[in-house]
Each structure stands twice: as C-alpha cells, then as structure tokens.
mmCIF file of C-alpha atoms in Angstrom:
data_model
loop_
_atom_site.group_PDB
_atom_site.id
_atom_site.type_symbol
_atom_site.label_atom_id
_atom_site.label_comp_id
_atom_site.label_asym_id
_atom_site.label_seq_id
_atom_site.Cartn_x
_atom_site.Cartn_y
_atom_site.Cartn_z
ATOM 1 C CA MET A 144 4.979 1.271 5.899
ATOM 2 C CA ALA A 145 3.937 -1.643 8.117
ATOM 3 C CA LYS A 146 5.360 -5.076 7.314
ATOM 4 C CA ILE A 147 3.033 -8.028 7.682
ATOM 5 C CA ALA A 148 3.380 -11.767 7.221
ATOM 6 C CA ILE A 149 0.461 -13.861 6.037
ATOM 7 C CA VAL A 150 0.782 -17.535 6.981
ATOM 8 C CA ASP A 151 -1.675 -20.042 5.522
ATOM 9 C CA ASP A 152 -1.282 -23.432 3.847
ATOM 10 C CA GLU A 153 -3.965 -22.463 1.284
ATOM 11 C CA LYS A 154 -2.257 -20.625 -1.582
ATOM 12 C CA ASP A 155 -5.561 -19.110 -2.779
ATOM 13 C CA ILE A 156 -6.035 -17.388 0.583
ATOM 14 C CA LEU A 157 -2.474 -16.033 0.450
ATOM 15 C CA GLU A 158 -2.939 -14.639 -3.056
ATOM 16 C CA VAL A 159 -6.310 -13.001 -2.352
ATOM 17 C CA LEU A 160 -5.169 -11.388 0.907
ATOM 18 C CA GLU A 161 -1.847 -10.224 -0.515
ATOM 19 C CA THR A 162 -3.452 -8.696 -3.612
ATOM 20 C CA PHE A 163 -6.196 -6.921 -1.668
ATOM 21 C CA LEU A 164 -4.094 -5.653 1.241
ATOM 22 C CA LYS A 165 -1.296 -4.369 -1.032
ATOM 23 C CA ARG A 166 -3.788 -2.025 -2.711
ATOM 24 C CA SER A 167 -3.873 0.162 0.394
ATOM 25 C CA GLY A 168 -0.302 1.244 -0.260
ATOM 26 C CA LYS A 169 0.287 1.138 3.517
ATOM 27 C CA LEU A 170 1.491 -2.453 3.870
ATOM 28 C CA GLU A 171 4.515 -4.466 2.825
ATOM 29 C CA ILE A 172 3.366 -8.078 2.614
ATOM 30 C CA VAL A 173 5.301 -11.345 2.748
ATOM 31 C CA THR A 174 3.392 -14.609 2.358
ATOM 32 C CA PHE A 175 4.266 -18.065 3.650
ATOM 33 C CA ASN A 176 2.495 -21.363 2.956
ATOM 34 C CA ASN A 177 4.715 -23.188 5.434
ATOM 35 C CA PRO A 178 4.525 -22.228 9.126
ATOM 36 C CA ILE A 179 8.089 -23.343 9.851
ATOM 37 C CA ASP A 180 9.547 -21.052 7.146
ATOM 38 C CA ALA A 181 7.294 -18.251 8.398
ATOM 39 C CA LEU A 182 8.418 -18.707 11.992
ATOM 40 C CA ASN A 183 12.107 -18.572 11.019
ATOM 41 C CA SER A 184 11.567 -15.355 9.067
ATOM 42 C CA ILE A 185 9.360 -13.732 11.728
ATOM 43 C CA GLN A 186 11.850 -14.551 14.467
ATOM 44 C CA ALA A 187 14.586 -12.863 12.415
ATOM 45 C CA GLY A 188 12.609 -9.662 13.002
ATOM 46 C CA GLY A 189 11.145 -6.781 11.084
ATOM 47 C CA PHE A 190 7.463 -7.742 11.111
ATOM 48 C CA ASP A 191 4.746 -5.611 12.705
ATOM 49 C CA LEU A 192 1.842 -8.048 12.271
ATOM 50 C CA VAL A 193 1.195 -11.679 11.383
ATOM 51 C CA LEU A 194 -2.064 -13.018 9.934
ATOM 52 C CA LEU A 195 -1.836 -16.639 11.056
ATOM 53 C CA ASP A 196 -3.984 -19.623 10.121
ATOM 54 C CA ILE A 197 -4.670 -22.055 12.954
ATOM 55 C CA MET A 198 -5.076 -25.321 11.041
ATOM 56 C CA MET A 199 -1.909 -26.154 9.080
ATOM 57 C CA PRO A 200 -0.317 -29.534 8.413
ATOM 58 C CA GLN A 201 3.302 -28.890 9.464
ATOM 59 C CA MET A 202 2.628 -26.966 12.689
ATOM 60 C CA ASP A 203 -0.520 -25.789 14.449
ATOM 61 C CA GLY A 204 -1.041 -22.012 14.368
ATOM 62 C CA ILE A 205 -1.378 -21.867 18.163
ATOM 63 C CA GLU A 206 2.137 -23.363 18.462
ATOM 64 C CA VAL A 207 3.444 -20.782 15.987
ATOM 65 C CA LEU A 208 1.704 -18.023 17.989
ATOM 66 C CA LYS A 209 3.371 -19.194 21.225
ATOM 67 C CA LYS A 210 6.819 -19.205 19.598
ATOM 68 C CA ILE A 211 6.310 -15.758 18.027
ATOM 69 C CA LYS A 212 5.276 -14.275 21.370
ATOM 70 C CA GLU A 213 8.185 -15.961 23.207
ATOM 71 C CA ASN A 214 10.800 -14.445 20.906
ATOM 72 C CA ASN A 215 9.097 -11.361 19.425
ATOM 73 C CA PRO A 216 6.433 -10.220 21.915
ATOM 74 C CA GLU A 217 6.052 -6.871 20.120
ATOM 75 C CA VAL A 218 4.737 -8.548 16.948
ATOM 76 C CA GLU A 219 0.938 -8.400 16.768
ATOM 77 C CA VAL A 220 -0.936 -11.524 15.624
ATOM 78 C CA ILE A 221 -4.397 -11.973 14.121
ATOM 79 C CA MET A 222 -5.506 -15.603 13.988
ATOM 80 C CA MET A 223 -7.495 -17.011 11.040
ATOM 81 C CA THR A 224 -9.560 -20.177 10.951
ATOM 82 C CA ALA A 225 -12.399 -21.887 9.166
ATOM 83 C CA TYR A 226 -13.194 -23.781 12.376
ATOM 84 C CA SER A 227 -14.111 -21.082 14.842
ATOM 85 C CA THR A 228 -14.824 -22.292 18.332
ATOM 86 C CA LEU A 229 -14.990 -20.348 21.555
ATOM 87 C CA GLU A 230 -12.237 -22.566 22.967
ATOM 88 C CA ARG A 231 -9.848 -21.689 20.100
ATOM 89 C CA THR A 232 -10.650 -17.987 20.415
ATOM 90 C CA ILE A 233 -9.951 -18.009 24.151
ATOM 91 C CA GLU A 234 -6.759 -20.029 23.631
ATOM 92 C CA SER A 235 -5.553 -17.603 20.930
ATOM 93 C CA HIS A 236 -6.135 -14.578 23.154
ATOM 94 C CA LYS A 237 -4.501 -16.313 26.120
ATOM 95 C CA PHE A 238 -1.309 -16.709 24.105
ATOM 96 C CA GLY A 239 -1.313 -13.124 22.865
ATOM 97 C CA ALA A 240 -3.366 -12.937 19.649
ATOM 98 C CA LYS A 241 -4.830 -9.467 19.174
ATOM 99 C CA ASN A 242 -7.822 -10.469 17.067
ATOM 100 C CA TYR A 243 -9.499 -13.293 15.190
ATOM 101 C CA LEU A 244 -10.793 -13.768 11.614
ATOM 102 C CA THR A 245 -13.200 -16.498 10.545
ATOM 103 C CA LYS A 246 -12.868 -18.003 7.058
ATOM 104 C CA PRO A 247 -14.517 -17.586 4.692
ATOM 105 C CA PHE A 248 -14.021 -13.900 5.424
ATOM 106 C CA GLU A 249 -17.111 -11.739 5.835
ATOM 107 C CA SER A 250 -15.422 -9.329 3.415
ATOM 108 C CA LEU A 251 -11.902 -8.348 2.473
ATOM 109 C CA LYS A 252 -12.715 -4.814 3.607
ATOM 110 C CA LYS A 253 -13.410 -6.179 7.134
ATOM 111 C CA VAL A 254 -10.057 -8.010 7.073
ATOM 112 C CA GLN A 255 -8.332 -4.755 6.129
ATOM 113 C CA GLU A 256 -10.194 -2.875 8.878
ATOM 114 C CA LYS A 257 -9.005 -5.377 11.522
ATOM 115 C CA VAL A 258 -5.426 -5.176 10.202
ATOM 116 C CA PHE A 259 -5.471 -1.351 10.252
ATOM 117 C CA THR A 260 -7.028 -1.299 13.732
ATOM 118 C CA VAL A 261 -4.385 -3.629 15.182
ATOM 119 C CA LEU A 262 -1.608 -1.638 13.478
ATOM 120 C CA ASP A 263 -3.252 1.667 14.419
ATOM 121 C CA ILE A 264 -3.066 3.072 10.871
#
C-alpha cells in the first residue's frame, strides 16, 4: 500500500481528498494543514507521494518542495494550486514536482488518476 501525505491549509480540501482517495483501498493517507508539521513528518521518511498546495500561510509550497527533494529525493510530489500560472508550473517541475493539479479540481477521479500514474499503481 502506498503512503501519501496531503498538505493543504484548507481543511475542506484535506477531508474531500482523504475520503475519496481512501476508497481505492490502495493508499494510506496522512493529512497536514500545516506545511512545517508536514515537512517534519515527510523528512522522517516512509512517504511515497506528497500532494502539496503551493499557497499556504506558514511556508510556500515551493519551499516545502525544495526541502523534500533535498532530503528525500525519492518522494514524488504533485503540486496543487488555485492560482495556476505557467511560471509556477515551470518552477515546480524545475524543483522536482512530478505533476500539477489545479483547484478547483476537474474531478476527483482525475486527481486519483494522476496519483495512480505517478505511483505506477
């Protein structure tokens, strides 16, 4: 079973994603509404994938991405944002993000498809 972290300061997003993605029976999910707590847990190891919001009050998602890739380069990251710009997409990929999701999500099924594709399950 793949272990994923979902990091977003919006609790509604965390609840919806966790509930939907758990239904597959293929994912163990841990949610974080604080990027600093998430980073500490991710750096301790054990995660296969992180769904990471870009815009958060305590720490920008791009900063979190950089730190994850510095210490745990094997962890895959999918960035999420409501403010999609080409610049942010390029920046995310430059620092090692595997994919990108725009909020509001096109569909939860599409989110699951991207997660499964990145995890190769």
